[in-house]
Coordinates of C-alpha atoms and ligand atoms in Angstrom, one line a residue:
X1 CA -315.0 -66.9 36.9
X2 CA -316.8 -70.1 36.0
X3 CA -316.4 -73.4 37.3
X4 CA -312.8 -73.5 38.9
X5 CA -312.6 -77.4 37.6
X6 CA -312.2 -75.5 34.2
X7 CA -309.9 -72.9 35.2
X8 CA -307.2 -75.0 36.5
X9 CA -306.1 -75.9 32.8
X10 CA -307.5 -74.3 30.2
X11 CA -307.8 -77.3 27.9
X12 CA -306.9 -81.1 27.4
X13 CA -305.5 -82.5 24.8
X14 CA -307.0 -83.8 22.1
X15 CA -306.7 -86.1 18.5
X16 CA -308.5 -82.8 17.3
X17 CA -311.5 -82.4 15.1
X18 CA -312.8 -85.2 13.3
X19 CA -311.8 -84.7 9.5
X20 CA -312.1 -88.1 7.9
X21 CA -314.3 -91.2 7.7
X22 CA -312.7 -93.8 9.9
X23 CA -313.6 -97.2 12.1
X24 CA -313.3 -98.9 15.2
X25 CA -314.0 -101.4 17.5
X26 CA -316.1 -99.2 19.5
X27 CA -317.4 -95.7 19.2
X28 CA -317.6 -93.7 22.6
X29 CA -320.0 -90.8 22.2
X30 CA -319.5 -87.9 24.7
X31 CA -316.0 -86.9 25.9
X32 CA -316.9 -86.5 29.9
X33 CA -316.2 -88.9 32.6
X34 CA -318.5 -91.2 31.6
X35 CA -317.0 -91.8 27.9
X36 CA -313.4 -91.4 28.7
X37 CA -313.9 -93.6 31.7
X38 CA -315.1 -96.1 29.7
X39 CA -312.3 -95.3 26.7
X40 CA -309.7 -96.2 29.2
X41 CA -310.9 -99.4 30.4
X42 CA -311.8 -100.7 26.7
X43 CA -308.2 -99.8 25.6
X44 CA -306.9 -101.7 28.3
X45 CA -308.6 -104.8 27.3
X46 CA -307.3 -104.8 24.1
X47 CA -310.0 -102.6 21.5
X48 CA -309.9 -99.7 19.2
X49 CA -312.1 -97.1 20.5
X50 CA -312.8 -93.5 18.7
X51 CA -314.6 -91.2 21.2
X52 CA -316.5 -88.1 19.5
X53 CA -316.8 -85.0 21.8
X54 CA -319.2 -82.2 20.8
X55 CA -317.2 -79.3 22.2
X56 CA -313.8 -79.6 24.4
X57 CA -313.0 -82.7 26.8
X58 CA -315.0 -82.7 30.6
X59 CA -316.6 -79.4 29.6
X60 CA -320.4 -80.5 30.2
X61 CA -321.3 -81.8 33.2
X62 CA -317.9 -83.6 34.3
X63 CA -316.2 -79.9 34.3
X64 CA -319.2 -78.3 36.4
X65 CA -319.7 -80.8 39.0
X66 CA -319.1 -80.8 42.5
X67 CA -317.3 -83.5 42.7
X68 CA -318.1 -85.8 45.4
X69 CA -316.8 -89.5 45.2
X70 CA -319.4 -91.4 47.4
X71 CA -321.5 -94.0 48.2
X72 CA -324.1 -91.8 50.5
X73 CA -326.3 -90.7 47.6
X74 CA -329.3 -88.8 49.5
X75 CA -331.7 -90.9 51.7
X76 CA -331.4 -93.5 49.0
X77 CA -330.8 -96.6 51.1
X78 CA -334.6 -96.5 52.9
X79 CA -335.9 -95.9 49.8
X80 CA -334.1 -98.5 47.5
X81 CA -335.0 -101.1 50.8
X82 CA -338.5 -99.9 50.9
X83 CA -339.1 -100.1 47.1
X84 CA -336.7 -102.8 46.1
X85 CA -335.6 -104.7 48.9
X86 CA -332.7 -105.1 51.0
X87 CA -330.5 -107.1 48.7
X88 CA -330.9 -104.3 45.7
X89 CA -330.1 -101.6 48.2
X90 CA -326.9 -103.7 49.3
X91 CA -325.9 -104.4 45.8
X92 CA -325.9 -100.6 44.9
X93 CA -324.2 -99.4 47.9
X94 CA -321.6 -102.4 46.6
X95 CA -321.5 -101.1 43.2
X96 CA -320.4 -97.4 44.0
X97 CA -318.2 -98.7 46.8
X98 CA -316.2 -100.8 43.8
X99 CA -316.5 -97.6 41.6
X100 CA -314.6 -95.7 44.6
X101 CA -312.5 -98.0 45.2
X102 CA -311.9 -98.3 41.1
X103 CA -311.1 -94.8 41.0
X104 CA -308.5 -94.5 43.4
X105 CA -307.0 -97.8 41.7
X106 CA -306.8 -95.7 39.0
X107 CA -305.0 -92.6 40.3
X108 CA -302.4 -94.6 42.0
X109 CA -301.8 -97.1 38.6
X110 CA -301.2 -93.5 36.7
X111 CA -299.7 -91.4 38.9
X112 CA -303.1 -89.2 38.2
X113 CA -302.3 -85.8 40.6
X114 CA -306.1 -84.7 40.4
X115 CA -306.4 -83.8 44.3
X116 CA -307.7 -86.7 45.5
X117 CA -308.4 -86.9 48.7
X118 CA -310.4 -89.9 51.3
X119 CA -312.7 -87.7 53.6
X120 CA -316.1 -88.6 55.4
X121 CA -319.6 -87.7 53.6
X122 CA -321.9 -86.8 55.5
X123 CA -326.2 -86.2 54.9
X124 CA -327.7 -83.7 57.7
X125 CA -330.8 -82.1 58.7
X126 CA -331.5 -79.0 61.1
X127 CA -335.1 -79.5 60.5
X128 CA -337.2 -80.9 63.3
X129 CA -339.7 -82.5 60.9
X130 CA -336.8 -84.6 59.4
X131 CA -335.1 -86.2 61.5
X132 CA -337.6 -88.9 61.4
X133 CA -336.2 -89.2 57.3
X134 CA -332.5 -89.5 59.3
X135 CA -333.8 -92.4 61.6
X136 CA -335.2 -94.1 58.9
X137 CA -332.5 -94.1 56.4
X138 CA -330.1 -95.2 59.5
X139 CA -332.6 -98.1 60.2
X140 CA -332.1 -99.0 56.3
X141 CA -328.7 -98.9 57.0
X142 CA -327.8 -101.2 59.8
X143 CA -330.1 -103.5 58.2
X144 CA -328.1 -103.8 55.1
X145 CA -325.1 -104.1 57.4
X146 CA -323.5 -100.5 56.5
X147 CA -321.1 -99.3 58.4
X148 CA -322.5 -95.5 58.9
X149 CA -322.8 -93.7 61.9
X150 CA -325.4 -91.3 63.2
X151 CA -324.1 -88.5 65.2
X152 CA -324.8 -84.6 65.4
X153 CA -321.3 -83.8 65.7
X154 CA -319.7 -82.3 62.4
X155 CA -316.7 -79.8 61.8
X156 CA -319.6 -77.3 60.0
X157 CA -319.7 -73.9 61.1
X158 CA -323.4 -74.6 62.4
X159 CA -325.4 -76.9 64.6
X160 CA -326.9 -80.4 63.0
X161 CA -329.6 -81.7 64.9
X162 CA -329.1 -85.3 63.4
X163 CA -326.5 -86.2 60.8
X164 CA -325.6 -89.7 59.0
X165 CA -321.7 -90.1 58.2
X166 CA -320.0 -93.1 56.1
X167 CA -316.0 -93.2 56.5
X168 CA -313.7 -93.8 53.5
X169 CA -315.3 -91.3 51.2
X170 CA -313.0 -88.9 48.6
X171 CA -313.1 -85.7 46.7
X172 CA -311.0 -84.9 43.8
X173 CA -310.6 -82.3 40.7
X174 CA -312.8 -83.7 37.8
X175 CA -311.0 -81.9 35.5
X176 CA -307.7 -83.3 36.3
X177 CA -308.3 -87.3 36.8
X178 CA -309.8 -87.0 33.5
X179 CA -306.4 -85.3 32.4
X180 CA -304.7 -88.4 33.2
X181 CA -307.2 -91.2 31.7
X182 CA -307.0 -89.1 28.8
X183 CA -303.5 -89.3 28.8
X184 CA -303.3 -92.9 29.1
X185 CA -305.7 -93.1 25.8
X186 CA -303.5 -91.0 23.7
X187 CA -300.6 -93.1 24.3
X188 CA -302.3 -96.1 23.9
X189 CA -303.7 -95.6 20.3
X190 CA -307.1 -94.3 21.3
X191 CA -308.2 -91.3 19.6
X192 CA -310.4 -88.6 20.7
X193 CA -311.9 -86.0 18.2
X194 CA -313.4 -82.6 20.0
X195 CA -315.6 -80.2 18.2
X196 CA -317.1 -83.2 16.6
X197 CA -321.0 -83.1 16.7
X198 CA -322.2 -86.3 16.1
X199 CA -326.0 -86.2 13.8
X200 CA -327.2 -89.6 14.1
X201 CA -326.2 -93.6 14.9
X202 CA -327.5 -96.3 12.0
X203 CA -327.1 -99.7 11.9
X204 CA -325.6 -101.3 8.5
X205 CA -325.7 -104.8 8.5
X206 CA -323.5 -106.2 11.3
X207 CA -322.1 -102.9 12.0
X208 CA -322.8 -99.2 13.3
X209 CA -322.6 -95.7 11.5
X210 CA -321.7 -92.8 13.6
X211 CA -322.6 -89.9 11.2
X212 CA -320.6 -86.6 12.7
X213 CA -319.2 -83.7 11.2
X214 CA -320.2 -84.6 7.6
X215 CA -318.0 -87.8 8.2
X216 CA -318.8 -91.3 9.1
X217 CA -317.3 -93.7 12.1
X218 CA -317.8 -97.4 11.7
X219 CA -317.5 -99.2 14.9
X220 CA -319.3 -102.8 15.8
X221 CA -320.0 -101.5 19.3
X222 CA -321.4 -97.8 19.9
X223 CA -322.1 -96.0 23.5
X224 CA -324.0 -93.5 24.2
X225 CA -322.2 -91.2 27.1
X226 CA -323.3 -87.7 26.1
X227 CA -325.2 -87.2 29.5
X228 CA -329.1 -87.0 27.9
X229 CA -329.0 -89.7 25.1
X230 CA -329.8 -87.4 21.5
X231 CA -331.3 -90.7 19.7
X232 CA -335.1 -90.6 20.3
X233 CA -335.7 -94.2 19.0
X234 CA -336.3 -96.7 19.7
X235 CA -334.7 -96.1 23.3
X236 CA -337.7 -93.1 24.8
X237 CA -335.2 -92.0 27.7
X238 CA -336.7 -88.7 26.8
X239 CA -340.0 -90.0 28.4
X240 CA -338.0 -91.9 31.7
X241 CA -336.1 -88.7 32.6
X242 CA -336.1 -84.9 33.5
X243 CA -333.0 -83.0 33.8
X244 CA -332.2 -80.7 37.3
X245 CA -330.4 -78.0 37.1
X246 CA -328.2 -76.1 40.6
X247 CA -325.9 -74.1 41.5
X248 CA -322.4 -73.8 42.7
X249 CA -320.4 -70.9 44.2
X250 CA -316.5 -71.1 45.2
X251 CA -315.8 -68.6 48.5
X252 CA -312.4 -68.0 49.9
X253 CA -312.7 -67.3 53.5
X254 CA -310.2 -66.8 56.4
X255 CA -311.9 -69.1 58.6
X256 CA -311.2 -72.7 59.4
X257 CA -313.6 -74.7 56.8
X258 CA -314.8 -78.0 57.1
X259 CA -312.8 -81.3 56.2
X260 CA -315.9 -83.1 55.4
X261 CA -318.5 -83.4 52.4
X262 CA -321.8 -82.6 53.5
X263 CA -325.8 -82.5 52.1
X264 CA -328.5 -81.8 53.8
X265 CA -332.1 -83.4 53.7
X266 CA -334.3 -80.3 53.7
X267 CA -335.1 -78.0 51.1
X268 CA -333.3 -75.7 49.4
X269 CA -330.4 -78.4 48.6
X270 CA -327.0 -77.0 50.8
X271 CA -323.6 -78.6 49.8
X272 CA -320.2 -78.3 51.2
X273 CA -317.0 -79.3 50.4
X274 CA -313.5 -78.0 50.0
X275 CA -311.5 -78.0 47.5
X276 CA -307.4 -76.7 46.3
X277 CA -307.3 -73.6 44.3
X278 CA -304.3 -72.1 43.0
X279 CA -302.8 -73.7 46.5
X280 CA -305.4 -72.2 48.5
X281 CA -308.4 -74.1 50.6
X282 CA -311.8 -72.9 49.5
X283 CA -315.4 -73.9 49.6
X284 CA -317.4 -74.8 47.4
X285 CA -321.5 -74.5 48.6
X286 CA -323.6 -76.2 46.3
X287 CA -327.8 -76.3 45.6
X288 CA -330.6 -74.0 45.5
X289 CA -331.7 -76.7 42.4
X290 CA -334.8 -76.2 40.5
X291 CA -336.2 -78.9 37.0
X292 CA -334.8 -77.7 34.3
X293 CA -336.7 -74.6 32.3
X294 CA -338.3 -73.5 34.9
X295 CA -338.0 -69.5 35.0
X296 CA -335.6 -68.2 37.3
X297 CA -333.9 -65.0 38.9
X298 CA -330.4 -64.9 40.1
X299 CA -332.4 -63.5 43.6
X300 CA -334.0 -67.8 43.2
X301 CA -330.6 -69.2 42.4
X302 CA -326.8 -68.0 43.1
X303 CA -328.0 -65.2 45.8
X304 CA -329.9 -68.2 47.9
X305 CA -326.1 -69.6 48.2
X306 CA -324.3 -66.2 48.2
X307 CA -326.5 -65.2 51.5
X308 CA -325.9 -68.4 53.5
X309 CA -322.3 -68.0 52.3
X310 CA -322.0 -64.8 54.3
X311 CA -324.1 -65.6 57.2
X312 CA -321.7 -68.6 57.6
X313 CA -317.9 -66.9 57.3
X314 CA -318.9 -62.6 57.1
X315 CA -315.3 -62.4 55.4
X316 CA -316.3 -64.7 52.7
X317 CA -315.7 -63.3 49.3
X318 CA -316.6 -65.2 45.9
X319 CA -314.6 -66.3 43.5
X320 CA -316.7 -68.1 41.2
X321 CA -319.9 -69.4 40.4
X322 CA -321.4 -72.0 37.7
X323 CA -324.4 -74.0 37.4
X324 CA -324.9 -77.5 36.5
X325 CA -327.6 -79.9 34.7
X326 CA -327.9 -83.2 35.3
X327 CA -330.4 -86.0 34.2
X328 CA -333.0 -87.4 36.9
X329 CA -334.7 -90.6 36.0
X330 CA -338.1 -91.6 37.8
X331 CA -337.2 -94.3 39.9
X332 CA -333.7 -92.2 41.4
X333 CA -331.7 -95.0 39.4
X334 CA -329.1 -94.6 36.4
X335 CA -329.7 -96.5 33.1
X336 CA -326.8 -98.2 32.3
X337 CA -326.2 -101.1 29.5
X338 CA -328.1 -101.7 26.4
X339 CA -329.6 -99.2 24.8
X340 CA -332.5 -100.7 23.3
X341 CA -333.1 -104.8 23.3
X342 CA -334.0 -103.9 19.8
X343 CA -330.3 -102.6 18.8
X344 CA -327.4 -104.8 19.7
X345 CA -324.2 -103.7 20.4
X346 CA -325.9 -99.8 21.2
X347 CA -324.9 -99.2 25.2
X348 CA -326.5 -95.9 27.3
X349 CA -325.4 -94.4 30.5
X350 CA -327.1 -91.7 31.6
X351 CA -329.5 -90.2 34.0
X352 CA -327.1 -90.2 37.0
X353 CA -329.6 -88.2 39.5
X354 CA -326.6 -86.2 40.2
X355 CA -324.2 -88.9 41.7
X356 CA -322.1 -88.9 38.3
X357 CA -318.8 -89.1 40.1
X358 CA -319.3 -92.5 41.7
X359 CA -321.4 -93.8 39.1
X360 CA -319.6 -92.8 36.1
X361 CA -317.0 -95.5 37.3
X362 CA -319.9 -97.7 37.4
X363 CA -321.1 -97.3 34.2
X364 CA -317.8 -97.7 32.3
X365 CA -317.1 -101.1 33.9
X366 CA -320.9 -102.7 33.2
X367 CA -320.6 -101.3 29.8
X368 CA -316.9 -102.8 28.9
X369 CA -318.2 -105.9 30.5
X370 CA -321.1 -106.4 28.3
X371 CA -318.9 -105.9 25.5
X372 CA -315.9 -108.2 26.6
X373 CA -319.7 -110.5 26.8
X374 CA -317.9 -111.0 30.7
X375 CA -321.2 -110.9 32.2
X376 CA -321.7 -107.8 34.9
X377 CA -322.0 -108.0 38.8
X378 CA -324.1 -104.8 38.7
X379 CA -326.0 -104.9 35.4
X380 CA -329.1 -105.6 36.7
X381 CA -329.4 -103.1 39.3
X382 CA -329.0 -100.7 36.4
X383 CA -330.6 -102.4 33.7
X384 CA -331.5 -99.8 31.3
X385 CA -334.3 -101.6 29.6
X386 CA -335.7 -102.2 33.0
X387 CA -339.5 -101.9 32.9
X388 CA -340.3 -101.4 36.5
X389 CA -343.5 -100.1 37.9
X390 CA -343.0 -96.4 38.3
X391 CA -342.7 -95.7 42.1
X392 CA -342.3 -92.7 41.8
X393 CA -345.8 -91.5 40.3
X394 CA -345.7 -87.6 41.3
X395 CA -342.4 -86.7 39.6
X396 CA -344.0 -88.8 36.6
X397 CA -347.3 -87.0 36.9
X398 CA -345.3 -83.5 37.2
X399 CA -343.2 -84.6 33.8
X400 CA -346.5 -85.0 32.0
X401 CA -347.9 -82.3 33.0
X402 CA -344.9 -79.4 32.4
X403 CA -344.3 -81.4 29.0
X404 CA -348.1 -80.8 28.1
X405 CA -348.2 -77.1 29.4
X406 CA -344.9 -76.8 27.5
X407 CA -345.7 -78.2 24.4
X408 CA -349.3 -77.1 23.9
X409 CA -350.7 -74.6 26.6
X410 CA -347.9 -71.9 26.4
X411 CA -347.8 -72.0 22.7
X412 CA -351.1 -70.9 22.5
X413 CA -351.3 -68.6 25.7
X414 CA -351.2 -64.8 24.9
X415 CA -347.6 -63.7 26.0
X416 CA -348.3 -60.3 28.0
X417 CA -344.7 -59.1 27.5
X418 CA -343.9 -56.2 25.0
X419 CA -340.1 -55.5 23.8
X420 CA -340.2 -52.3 25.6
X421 CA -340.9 -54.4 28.9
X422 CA -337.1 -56.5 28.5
X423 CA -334.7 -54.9 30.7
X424 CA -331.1 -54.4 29.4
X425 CA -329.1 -58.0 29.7
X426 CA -332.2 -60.0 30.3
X427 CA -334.7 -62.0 27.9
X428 CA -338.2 -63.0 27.9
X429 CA -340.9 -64.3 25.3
X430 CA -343.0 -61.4 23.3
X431 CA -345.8 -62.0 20.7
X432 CA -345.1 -60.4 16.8
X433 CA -348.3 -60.5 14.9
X434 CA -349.2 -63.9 16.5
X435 CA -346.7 -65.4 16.6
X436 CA -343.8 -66.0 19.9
X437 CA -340.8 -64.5 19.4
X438 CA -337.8 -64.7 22.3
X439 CA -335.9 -61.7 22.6
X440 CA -332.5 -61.4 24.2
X441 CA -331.7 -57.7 25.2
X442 CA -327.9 -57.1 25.4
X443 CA -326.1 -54.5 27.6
X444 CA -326.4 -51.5 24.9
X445 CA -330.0 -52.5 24.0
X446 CA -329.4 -54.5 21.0
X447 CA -331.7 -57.1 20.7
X448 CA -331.3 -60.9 19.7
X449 CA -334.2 -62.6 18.5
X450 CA -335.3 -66.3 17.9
X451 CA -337.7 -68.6 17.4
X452 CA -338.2 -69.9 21.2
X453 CA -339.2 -73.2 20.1
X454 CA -337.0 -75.7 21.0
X455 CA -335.2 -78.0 18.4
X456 CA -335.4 -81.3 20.2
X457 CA -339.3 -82.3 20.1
X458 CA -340.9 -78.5 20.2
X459 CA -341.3 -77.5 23.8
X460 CA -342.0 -73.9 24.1
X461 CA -338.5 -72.2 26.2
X462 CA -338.2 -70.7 29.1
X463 CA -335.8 -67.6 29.8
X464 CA -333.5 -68.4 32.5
X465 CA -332.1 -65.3 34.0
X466 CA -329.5 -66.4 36.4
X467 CA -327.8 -67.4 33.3
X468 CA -328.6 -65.4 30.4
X469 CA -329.9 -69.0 28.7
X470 CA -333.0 -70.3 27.1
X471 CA -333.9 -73.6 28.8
X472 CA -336.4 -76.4 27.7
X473 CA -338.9 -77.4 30.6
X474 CA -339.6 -80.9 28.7
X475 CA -336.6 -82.8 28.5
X476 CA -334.0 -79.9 29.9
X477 CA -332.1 -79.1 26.4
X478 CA -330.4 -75.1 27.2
X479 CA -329.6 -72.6 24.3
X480 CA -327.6 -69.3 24.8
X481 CA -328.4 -66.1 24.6
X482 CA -328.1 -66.0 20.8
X483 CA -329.9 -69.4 20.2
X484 CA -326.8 -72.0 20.1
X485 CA -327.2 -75.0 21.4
X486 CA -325.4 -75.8 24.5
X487 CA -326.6 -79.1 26.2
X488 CA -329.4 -82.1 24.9
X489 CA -330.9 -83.9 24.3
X490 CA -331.6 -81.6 21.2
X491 CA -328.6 -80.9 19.1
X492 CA -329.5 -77.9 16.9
X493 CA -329.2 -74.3 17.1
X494 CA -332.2 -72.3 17.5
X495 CA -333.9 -70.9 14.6
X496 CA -332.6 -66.9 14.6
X497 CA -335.2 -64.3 13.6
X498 CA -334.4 -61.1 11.8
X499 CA -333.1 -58.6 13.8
X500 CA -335.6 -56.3 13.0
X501 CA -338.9 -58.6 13.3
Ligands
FES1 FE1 -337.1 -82.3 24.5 FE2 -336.9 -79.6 24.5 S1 -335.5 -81.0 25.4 S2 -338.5 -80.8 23.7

């Protein structure tokens, strides 16, 4: 089974697929959390707003997440103190306690039944070597005048040896709240087209053209909340970010499990939480995350959670399992707000560094804020045309250099590989009289081939083998097996080769 968020209805309604040139106030681009968050709130104060959804609603990211609700994001408060002061860090620890607070406003205004759920969250290490990491972000913590607690007492199935909780925390089914937002927009004379690809976004005098299936949107305002923004120019967030991908397995176990959400410091990524299947308790362990496009085996990804599955509950059986991409920006914070100071009216949110839940809520206010011209609380700790000294100079120096490798070493390197060398069900890059060639070999040997290039700004691909996909190491774009696109930035299919090349 894939991600259970998915399973529990098999799809939400919809206005259907674009068909017809239309206009709005504002045009919402991606149909996750993000855009339909931001949907609801617009239509509330009052404006048209189309949203355009490549595939089904909450299928991307939204539909694979974890689905934490929280303010503890990582060690982020030393750092955000330590790089930005203690005022930013209190104003972001503000911002996503409004956005949970927002969220459960929400629920109990629409009757929402989406699991929700106030638990603790807590951030743990069993690693000697970081516990100083522990001290430090609980230093940055009383400092800003959080009320956290550091303990080593936890209802996990193992010993901590340090562990920071915050109280008032929540947990939900994605798939559901946005069920109910979605509801709300429907019968409030939103519409919502699915299967609608959108090409490009121009401006025309004072106004914007949303070109998608061979039809046009007009809309004053436009936002960008497909997860990776597909417009290159003038924005660059294709240069400020790097998308992560992990892994999520759901076990049911006989065992007591834990009431609380938990992450721990050390490396590989471990998260817990619970969650209501088919009226059953089960877990769902989280991590083993890797940048997207690198290449890796199922034994590098799912197994790394599947082992510590059964050393933890021997009974444990799984039920499903799914990954997950999600966009990393340099300095850990989202971009959220205009889009370039060069467009007017364009808005972005993206590049959540895996905290989407909280700080999709987030997003959707600053952005209807901006456009109500209401002025925004928390728009400058977002700012998305923030130019900012990059802190964070090694993830920035590793971005260059996987691009570069990407985009001119391994399209020039001798590929070693021969067809005869692809095992049945896997894939991997070969060389045809010069030039690369990916092959996908299926179950009865057939094989698939394309042209492993990828369509977004020509990164050479990576075969991922824990999913059967063909990821881009530059900016994180995935393909399937065949060659379709399946997340961006890039939005074409991959060019398909002859079978018998
Ligand atoms: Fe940018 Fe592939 S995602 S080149």
């Amino acid at each position: 089974m894939n991600s259970i968020w998915l399973e529990s209805k098999k799809k939400i309604e919809s206005s259907g697929k674009l068909e017809e040139d239309t206009s709005a106030d504002v045009c919402i681009i991606g149909g996750g959390i993000v855009g339909i968050t931001t949907a609801y709130y617009l239509i509330k104060s009052g404006y048209k707003v189309v949203v355009l959804e490549k595939n089904e609603i909450a299928n991307g990211v939204t539909g694979h997440t974890t689905a934490k609700i929280t303010s503890q994001h990582g060690l982020i408060y030393s750092y955000l103190s330590e790089k930005y002061g203690i005022n930013f860090a209190k104003k972001y620890f503000e911002a996503n306690e409004d956005g949970i607070k927002n969220i459960k406003d929400i629920i109990d205004e629409n009757g929402v039944a989406c699991d929700f759920e106030e638990t603790e969250s807590y951030i743990y290490t069993n690693n000697e070597s970081d516990i100083n990491k522990i001290d430090k972000e609980m230093d940055a913590l009383k400092y800003i005048n959080i009320d956290a607690e550091k303990t080593n007492k936890t209802d996990l199935p193992f010993n901590v040896l340090s562990t920071i909780k915050f109280k008032n925390q929540a947990k939900f089914n994605p798939f559901k709240y946005v069920s109910g937002l979605v509801k709300y927009i429907l019968n409030n004379k939103g519409r919502i087209y699915t299967n609608t690809l959108c090409m490009d976004v121009k401006k025309e005098n004072d106004e914007y053209v949303v070109y998608a299936n061979n039809n046009k949107v007009y809309a004053k305002y436009v936002v960008l909340a497909s997860q990776y923004p597909f417009l290159k120019i003038p924005g660059f967030y294709f240069a400020k970010m790097y998308q992560e991908s992990s892994y999520v397995i759901a076990i049911k176990t006989e065992n007591d499990l834990p009431k609380g959400m938990y992450i721990n410091v050390e490396q590989p990524t471990l998260s817990f939480r619970t969650a209501n299947f088919d009226g059953k308790n089960i877990l769902l362990i989280g991590g083993a995350g890797h940048k997207t496009g690198k290449k890796v085996t199922y034994e590098e990804t799912y197994k790394i959670l599947e082992d510590k599955a059964k050393e933890l509950y021997k009974d444990s059986r799984v039920i499903a399992r799914w990954s997950i991409r999600d966009a990393v920006t340099l300095d850990k914070i989202a971009y959220i707000g205009e889009y370039s100071n060069l467009l007017p009216n364009l808005y972005v949110a993206t590049g959540f560094n895996k905290w989407g839940m909280t700080t999709s809520n987030i997003a959707a206010n600053i952005i209807t804020d901006k456009i109500k011209s209401d002025g925004s609380v928390y728009g400058e700790i977002f700012k998305s045309t923030r130019f900012k000294p990059i802190e964070n100079k090694d993830e920035m120096k590793n971005m260059i250099v996987d691009s570069t490798k990407s985009l001119v070493v391994e399209r020039i390197k001798k590929k070693e590989l021969e067809i005869k060398d692809i095992k049945e069900n896997s894939g991997g890059i070969i060389e045809i009289d010069g030039e690369k060639v990916g092959v996908y070999k299926n179950e009865e040997g057939k094989n698939y081939l394309i042209k492993p290039v990828c369509t977004h700004l020509g990164c050479m691909l990576e075969w991922n083998d824990a999913d059967k996909t063909w990821d881009c190491p530059c900016h994180g774009s995935r393909f399937d097996k065949f060659g379709k696109n399946i997340l961006g930035p890039a939005i074409k299919d991959l060019e398909i080769y002859s079978i018998d090349k």
